[in-house]
Coordinates of C-alpha atoms in Angstrom, one line a residue:
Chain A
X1 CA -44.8 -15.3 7.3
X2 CA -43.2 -17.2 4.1
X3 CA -39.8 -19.2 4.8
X4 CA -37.3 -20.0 2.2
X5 CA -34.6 -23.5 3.2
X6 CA -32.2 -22.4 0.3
X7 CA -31.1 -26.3 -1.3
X8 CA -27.1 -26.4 -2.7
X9 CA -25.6 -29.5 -4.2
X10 CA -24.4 -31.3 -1.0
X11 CA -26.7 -29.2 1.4
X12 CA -28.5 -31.7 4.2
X13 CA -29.7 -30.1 7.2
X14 CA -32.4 -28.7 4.4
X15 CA -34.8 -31.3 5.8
X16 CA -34.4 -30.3 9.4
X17 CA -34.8 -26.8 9.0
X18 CA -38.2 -27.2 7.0
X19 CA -39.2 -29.3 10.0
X20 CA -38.5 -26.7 12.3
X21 CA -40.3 -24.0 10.5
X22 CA -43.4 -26.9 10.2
X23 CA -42.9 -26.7 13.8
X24 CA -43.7 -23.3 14.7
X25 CA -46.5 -23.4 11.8
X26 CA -45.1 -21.0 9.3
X27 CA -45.2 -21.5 5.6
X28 CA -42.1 -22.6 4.0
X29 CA -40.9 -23.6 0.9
X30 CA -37.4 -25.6 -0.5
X31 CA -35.5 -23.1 -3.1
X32 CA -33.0 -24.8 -5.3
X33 CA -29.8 -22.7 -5.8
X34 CA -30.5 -22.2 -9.7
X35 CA -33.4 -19.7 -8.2
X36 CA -33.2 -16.1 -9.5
X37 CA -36.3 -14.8 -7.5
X38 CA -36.7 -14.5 -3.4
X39 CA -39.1 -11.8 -2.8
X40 CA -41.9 -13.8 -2.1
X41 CA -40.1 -14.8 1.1
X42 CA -39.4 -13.1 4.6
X43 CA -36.7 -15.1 5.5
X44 CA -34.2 -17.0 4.1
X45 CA -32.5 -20.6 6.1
X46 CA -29.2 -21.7 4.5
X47 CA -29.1 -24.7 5.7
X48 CA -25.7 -26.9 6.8
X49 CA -24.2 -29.3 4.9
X50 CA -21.6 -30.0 2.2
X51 CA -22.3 -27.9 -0.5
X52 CA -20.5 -28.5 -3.6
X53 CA -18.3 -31.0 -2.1
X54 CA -16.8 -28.6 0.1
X55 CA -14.5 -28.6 -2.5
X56 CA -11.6 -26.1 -2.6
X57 CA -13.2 -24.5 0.6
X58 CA -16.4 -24.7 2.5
X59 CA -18.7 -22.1 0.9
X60 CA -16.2 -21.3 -1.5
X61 CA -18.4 -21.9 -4.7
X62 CA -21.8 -22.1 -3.2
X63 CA -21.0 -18.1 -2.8
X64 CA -21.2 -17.6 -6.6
X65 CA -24.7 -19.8 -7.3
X66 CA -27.0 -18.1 -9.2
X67 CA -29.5 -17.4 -5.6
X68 CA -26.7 -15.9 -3.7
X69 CA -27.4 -12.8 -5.5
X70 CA -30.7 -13.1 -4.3
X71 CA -29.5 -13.6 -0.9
X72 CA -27.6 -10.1 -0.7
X73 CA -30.3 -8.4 -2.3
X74 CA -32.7 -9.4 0.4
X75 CA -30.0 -8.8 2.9
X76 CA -30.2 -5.3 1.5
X77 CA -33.7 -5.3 2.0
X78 CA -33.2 -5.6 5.5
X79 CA -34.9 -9.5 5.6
X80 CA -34.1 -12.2 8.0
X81 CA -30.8 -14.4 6.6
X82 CA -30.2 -17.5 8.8
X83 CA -27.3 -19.1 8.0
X84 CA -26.4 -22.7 10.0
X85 CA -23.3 -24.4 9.9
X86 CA -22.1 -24.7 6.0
X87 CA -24.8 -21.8 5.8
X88 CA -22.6 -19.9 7.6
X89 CA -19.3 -20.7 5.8
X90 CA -21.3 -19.6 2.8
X91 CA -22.6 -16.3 4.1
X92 CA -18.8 -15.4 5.3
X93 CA -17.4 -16.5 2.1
X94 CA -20.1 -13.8 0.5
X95 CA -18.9 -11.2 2.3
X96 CA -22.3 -10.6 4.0
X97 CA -20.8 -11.9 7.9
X98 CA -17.3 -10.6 8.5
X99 CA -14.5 -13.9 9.4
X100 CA -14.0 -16.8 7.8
X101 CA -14.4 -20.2 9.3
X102 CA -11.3 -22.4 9.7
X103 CA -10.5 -26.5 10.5
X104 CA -11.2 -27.1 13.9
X105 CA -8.2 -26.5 16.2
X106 CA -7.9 -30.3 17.0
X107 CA -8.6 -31.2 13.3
X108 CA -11.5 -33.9 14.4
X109 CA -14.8 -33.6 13.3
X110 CA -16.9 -33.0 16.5
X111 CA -20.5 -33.9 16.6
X112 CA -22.1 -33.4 20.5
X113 CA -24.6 -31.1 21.9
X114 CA -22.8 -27.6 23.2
X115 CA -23.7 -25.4 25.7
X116 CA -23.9 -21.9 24.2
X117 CA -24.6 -18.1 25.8
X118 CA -26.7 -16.0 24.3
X119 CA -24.6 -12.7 24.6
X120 CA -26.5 -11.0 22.4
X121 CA -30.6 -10.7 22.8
X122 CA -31.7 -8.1 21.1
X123 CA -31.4 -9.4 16.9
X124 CA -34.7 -10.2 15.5
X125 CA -33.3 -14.6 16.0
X126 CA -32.8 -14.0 19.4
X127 CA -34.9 -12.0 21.4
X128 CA -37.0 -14.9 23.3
X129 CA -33.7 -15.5 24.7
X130 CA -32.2 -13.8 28.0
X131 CA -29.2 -12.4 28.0
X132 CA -26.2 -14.9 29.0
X133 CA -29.2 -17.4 29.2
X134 CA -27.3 -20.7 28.5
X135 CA -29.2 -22.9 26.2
X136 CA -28.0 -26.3 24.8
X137 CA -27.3 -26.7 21.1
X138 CA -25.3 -29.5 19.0
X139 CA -22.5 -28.9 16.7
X140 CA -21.4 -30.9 13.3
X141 CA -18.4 -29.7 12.1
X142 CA -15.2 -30.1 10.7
X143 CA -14.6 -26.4 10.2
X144 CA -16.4 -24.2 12.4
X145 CA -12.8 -22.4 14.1
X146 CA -14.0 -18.2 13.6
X147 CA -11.2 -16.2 12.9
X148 CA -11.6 -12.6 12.1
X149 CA -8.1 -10.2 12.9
X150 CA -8.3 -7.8 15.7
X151 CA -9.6 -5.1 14.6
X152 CA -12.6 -6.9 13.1
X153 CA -13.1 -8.5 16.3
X154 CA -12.8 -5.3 18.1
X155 CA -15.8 -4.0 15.9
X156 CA -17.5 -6.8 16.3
X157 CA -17.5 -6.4 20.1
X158 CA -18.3 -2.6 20.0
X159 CA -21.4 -3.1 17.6
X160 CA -22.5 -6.4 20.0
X161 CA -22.2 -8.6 17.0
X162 CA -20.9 -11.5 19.1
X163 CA -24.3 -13.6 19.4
X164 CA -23.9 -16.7 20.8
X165 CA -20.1 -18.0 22.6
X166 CA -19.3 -21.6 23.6
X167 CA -19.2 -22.7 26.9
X168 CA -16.5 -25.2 26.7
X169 CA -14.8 -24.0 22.9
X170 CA -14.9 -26.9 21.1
X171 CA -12.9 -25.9 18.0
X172 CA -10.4 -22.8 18.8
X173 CA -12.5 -20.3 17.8
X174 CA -11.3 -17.0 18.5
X175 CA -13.3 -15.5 21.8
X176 CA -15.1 -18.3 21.7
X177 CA -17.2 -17.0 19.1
X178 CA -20.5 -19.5 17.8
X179 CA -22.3 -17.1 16.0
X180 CA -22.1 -13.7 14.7
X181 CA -24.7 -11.0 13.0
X182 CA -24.1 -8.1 10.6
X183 CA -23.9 -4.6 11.9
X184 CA -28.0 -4.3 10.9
X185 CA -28.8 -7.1 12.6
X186 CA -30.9 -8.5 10.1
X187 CA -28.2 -11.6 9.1
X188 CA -26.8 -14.3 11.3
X189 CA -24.7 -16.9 11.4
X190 CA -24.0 -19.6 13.5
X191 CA -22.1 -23.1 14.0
X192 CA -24.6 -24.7 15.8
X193 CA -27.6 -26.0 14.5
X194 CA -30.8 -25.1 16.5
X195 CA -33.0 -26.6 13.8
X196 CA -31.8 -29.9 15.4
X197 CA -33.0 -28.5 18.7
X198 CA -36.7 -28.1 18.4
X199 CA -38.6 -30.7 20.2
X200 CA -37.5 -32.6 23.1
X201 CA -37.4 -35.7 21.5
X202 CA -34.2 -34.3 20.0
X203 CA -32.7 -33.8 23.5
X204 CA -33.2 -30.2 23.6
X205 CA -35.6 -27.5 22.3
X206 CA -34.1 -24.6 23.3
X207 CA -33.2 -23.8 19.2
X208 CA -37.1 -23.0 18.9
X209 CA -36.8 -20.0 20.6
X210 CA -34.5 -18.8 17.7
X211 CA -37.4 -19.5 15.0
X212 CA -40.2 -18.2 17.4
X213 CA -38.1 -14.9 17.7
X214 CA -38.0 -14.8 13.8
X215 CA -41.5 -15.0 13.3
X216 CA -42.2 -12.4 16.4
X217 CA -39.8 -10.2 15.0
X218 CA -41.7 -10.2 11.5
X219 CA -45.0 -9.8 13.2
X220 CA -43.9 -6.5 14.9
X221 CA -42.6 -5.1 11.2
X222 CA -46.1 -6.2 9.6
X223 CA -48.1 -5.3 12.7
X224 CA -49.7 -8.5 12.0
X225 CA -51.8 -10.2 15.1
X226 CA -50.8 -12.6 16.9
X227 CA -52.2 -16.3 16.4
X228 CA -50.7 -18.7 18.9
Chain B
X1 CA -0.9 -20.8 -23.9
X2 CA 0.5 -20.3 -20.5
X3 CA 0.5 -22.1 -17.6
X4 CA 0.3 -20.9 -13.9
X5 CA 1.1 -22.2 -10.9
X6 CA -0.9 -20.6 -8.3
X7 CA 0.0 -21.6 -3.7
X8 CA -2.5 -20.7 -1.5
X9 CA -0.9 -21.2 2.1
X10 CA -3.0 -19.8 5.5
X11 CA -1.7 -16.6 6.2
X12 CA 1.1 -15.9 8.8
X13 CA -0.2 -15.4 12.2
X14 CA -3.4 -17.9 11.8
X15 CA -3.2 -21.6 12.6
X16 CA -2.8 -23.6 10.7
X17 CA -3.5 -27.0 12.6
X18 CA -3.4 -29.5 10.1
X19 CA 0.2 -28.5 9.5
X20 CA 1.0 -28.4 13.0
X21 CA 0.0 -31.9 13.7
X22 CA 2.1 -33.2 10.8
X23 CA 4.6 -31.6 12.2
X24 CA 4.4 -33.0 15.6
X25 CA 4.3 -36.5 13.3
X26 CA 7.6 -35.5 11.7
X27 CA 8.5 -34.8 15.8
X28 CA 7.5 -37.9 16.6
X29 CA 9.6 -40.2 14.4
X30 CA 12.6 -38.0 14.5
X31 CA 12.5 -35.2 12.8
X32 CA 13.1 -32.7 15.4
X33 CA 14.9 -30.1 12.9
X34 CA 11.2 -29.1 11.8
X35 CA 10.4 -25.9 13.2
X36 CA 7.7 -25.0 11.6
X37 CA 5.2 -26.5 8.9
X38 CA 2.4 -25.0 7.0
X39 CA 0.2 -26.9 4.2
X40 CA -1.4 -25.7 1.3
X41 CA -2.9 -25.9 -2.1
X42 CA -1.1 -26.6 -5.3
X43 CA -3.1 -25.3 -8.1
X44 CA -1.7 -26.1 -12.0
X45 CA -3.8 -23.8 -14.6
X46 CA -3.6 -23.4 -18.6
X47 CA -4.5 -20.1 -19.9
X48 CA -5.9 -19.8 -23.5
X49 CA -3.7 -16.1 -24.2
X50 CA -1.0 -15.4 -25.0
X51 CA -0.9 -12.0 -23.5
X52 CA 0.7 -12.2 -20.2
X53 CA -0.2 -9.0 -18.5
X54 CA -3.5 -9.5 -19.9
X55 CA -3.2 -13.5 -17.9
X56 CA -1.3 -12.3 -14.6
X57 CA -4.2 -9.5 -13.9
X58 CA -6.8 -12.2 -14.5
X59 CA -5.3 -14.3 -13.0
X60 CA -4.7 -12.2 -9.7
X61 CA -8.3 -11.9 -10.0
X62 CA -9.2 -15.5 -9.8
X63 CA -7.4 -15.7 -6.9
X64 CA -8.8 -12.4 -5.0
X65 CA -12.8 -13.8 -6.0
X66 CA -12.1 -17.5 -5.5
X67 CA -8.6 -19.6 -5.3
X68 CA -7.8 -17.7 -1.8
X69 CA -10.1 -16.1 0.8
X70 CA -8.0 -13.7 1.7
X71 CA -9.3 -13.2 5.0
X72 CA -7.4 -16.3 6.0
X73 CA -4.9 -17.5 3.3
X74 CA -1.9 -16.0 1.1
X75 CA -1.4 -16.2 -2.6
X76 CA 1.2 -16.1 -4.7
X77 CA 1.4 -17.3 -8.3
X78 CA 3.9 -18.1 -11.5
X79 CA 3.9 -17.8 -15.2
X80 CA 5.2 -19.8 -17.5
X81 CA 5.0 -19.8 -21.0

């Protein structure tokens, strides 16, 4: 299975989720944002950071660089999108998750593992999970508040697009809300960063599950063996 | 050439917490008239038309794609010139 860590002006978790794919043994490659061509890859990380500056809004620009229309055409293609953090500002601002992420209810920048729920078991990033296991996974963000109106939340609910929820809501975000997926099930995004959560070294591994179920998930589609 | 003015504010009914803790500031050292404060951006643009339906529809569509995501914020915009 071939990973792509997309790479944006400003991104820099791009490190750590290579080294989380390293860890799990699966190929993967860094893809700069200029890229026009993604089909030599199975899933796609976009990693957290600051891209472009954050300027005018996080994710506001990234949106429009030239791999973006990459990205939707291999969300279209029914392949794995991960989106972390900044990822997932940028996959909102697309259009391909529903919401937009705002500042942070208490307007600090909050940096500290969280304790999150996995309400949602069955997406191809999630399924080595339980459902309502509790696993433990840090945040870093300034704005990571979900908002989506009622109606969008309501739809949200019904298709069981929620993902992951907070424990203890760290930022106001409505229903708690840490992660999302598209109706297909096939994109995701999420505050937290579980590529920080990989080894316990880091003070928690329970993010690997989320790249184990990736690659699990792509095995069943390609009926491909398993290794490990 | 014209020149617009476009204010991208977050939309009634969604927090906006930056300008609630200015306004507990402006509580805070007397201000206790403030009922309500909301921030938000300031943009100053010169068009090269002179055409200003031609601008104000462009225009409108520089704020739908980019200045405002209007999931969460409210534009509005003036032309001058």
């Amino acid at each position: 299975m071939k990973f792509a860590v997309l790479v944006f002006p400003g991104s820099n978790c791009d490190i750590d989720c290579y080294k989380a794919v390293e860890e799990i043994g699966e190929s993967v490659d860094y893809v700069w944002h200029t890229a026009t061509d993604l089909s030599a890859y199975d899933c796609i990380l976009v990693p957290g950071g600051f891209s472009y500056g954050d300027y005018l809004r996080c994710g506001a620009i990234s949106r429009f660089a030239p791999v973006m229309a990459e990205v939707a055409k291999a969300a279209e293609q029914g392949k794995f999108i991960l989106g972390i953090c900044n990822g997932f500002q940028i996959l909102t601002e697309a259009g391909l998750l529903p919401g937009a992420l705002r500042r942070n209810e208490s307007m600090k920048f909050r940096c500290h593992d969280t304790v999150l729920k996995v309400v949602n078991n069955e997406t191809p990033f999630t399924r080595e999970y339980a459902k309502n296991e509790e696993v433990i996974i840090p945040i870093a963000h300034g704005e990571g508040n979900y908002y989506c109106d009622e109606e969008t939340l309501e739809a949200l609910r019904l298709n069981n697009q929620i993902v992951f929820t907070y424990g203890d809501n760290p930022n106001g975000s409505i229903a708690d809300i840490a992660g999302i997926c598209n109706e297909r099930g096939n994109v995701i995004g999420m505050m937290p960063h579980p590529e920080r959560a990989v080894n316990t070294l880091f003070g928690s591994e329970d993010g690997k599950r989320m790249f184990t179920s990736i690659l699990k998930s792509w095995r069943d589609s390609h009926d491909t063996a398993s290794i490990s | 050439m014209i020149k617009a003015t476009v204010y991208v504010t977050v939309k009634k009914g969604v927090l906006d917490p930056q300008g609630v803790a200015v306004q507990g500031a402006l509580h805070s050292i007397g201000f206790q008239e403030v009922e309500s404060l909301r921030i938000g951006k300031y943009m100053e643009l010169t068009l090269d038309t002179n055409d200003r339906a031609e601008a104000e529809e462009r225009l409108k569509a520089m704020c739908e794609k980019l200045l405002a995501n209007t999931v969460v914020e409210d534009y509005r915009y003036e032309l001058e010139g």
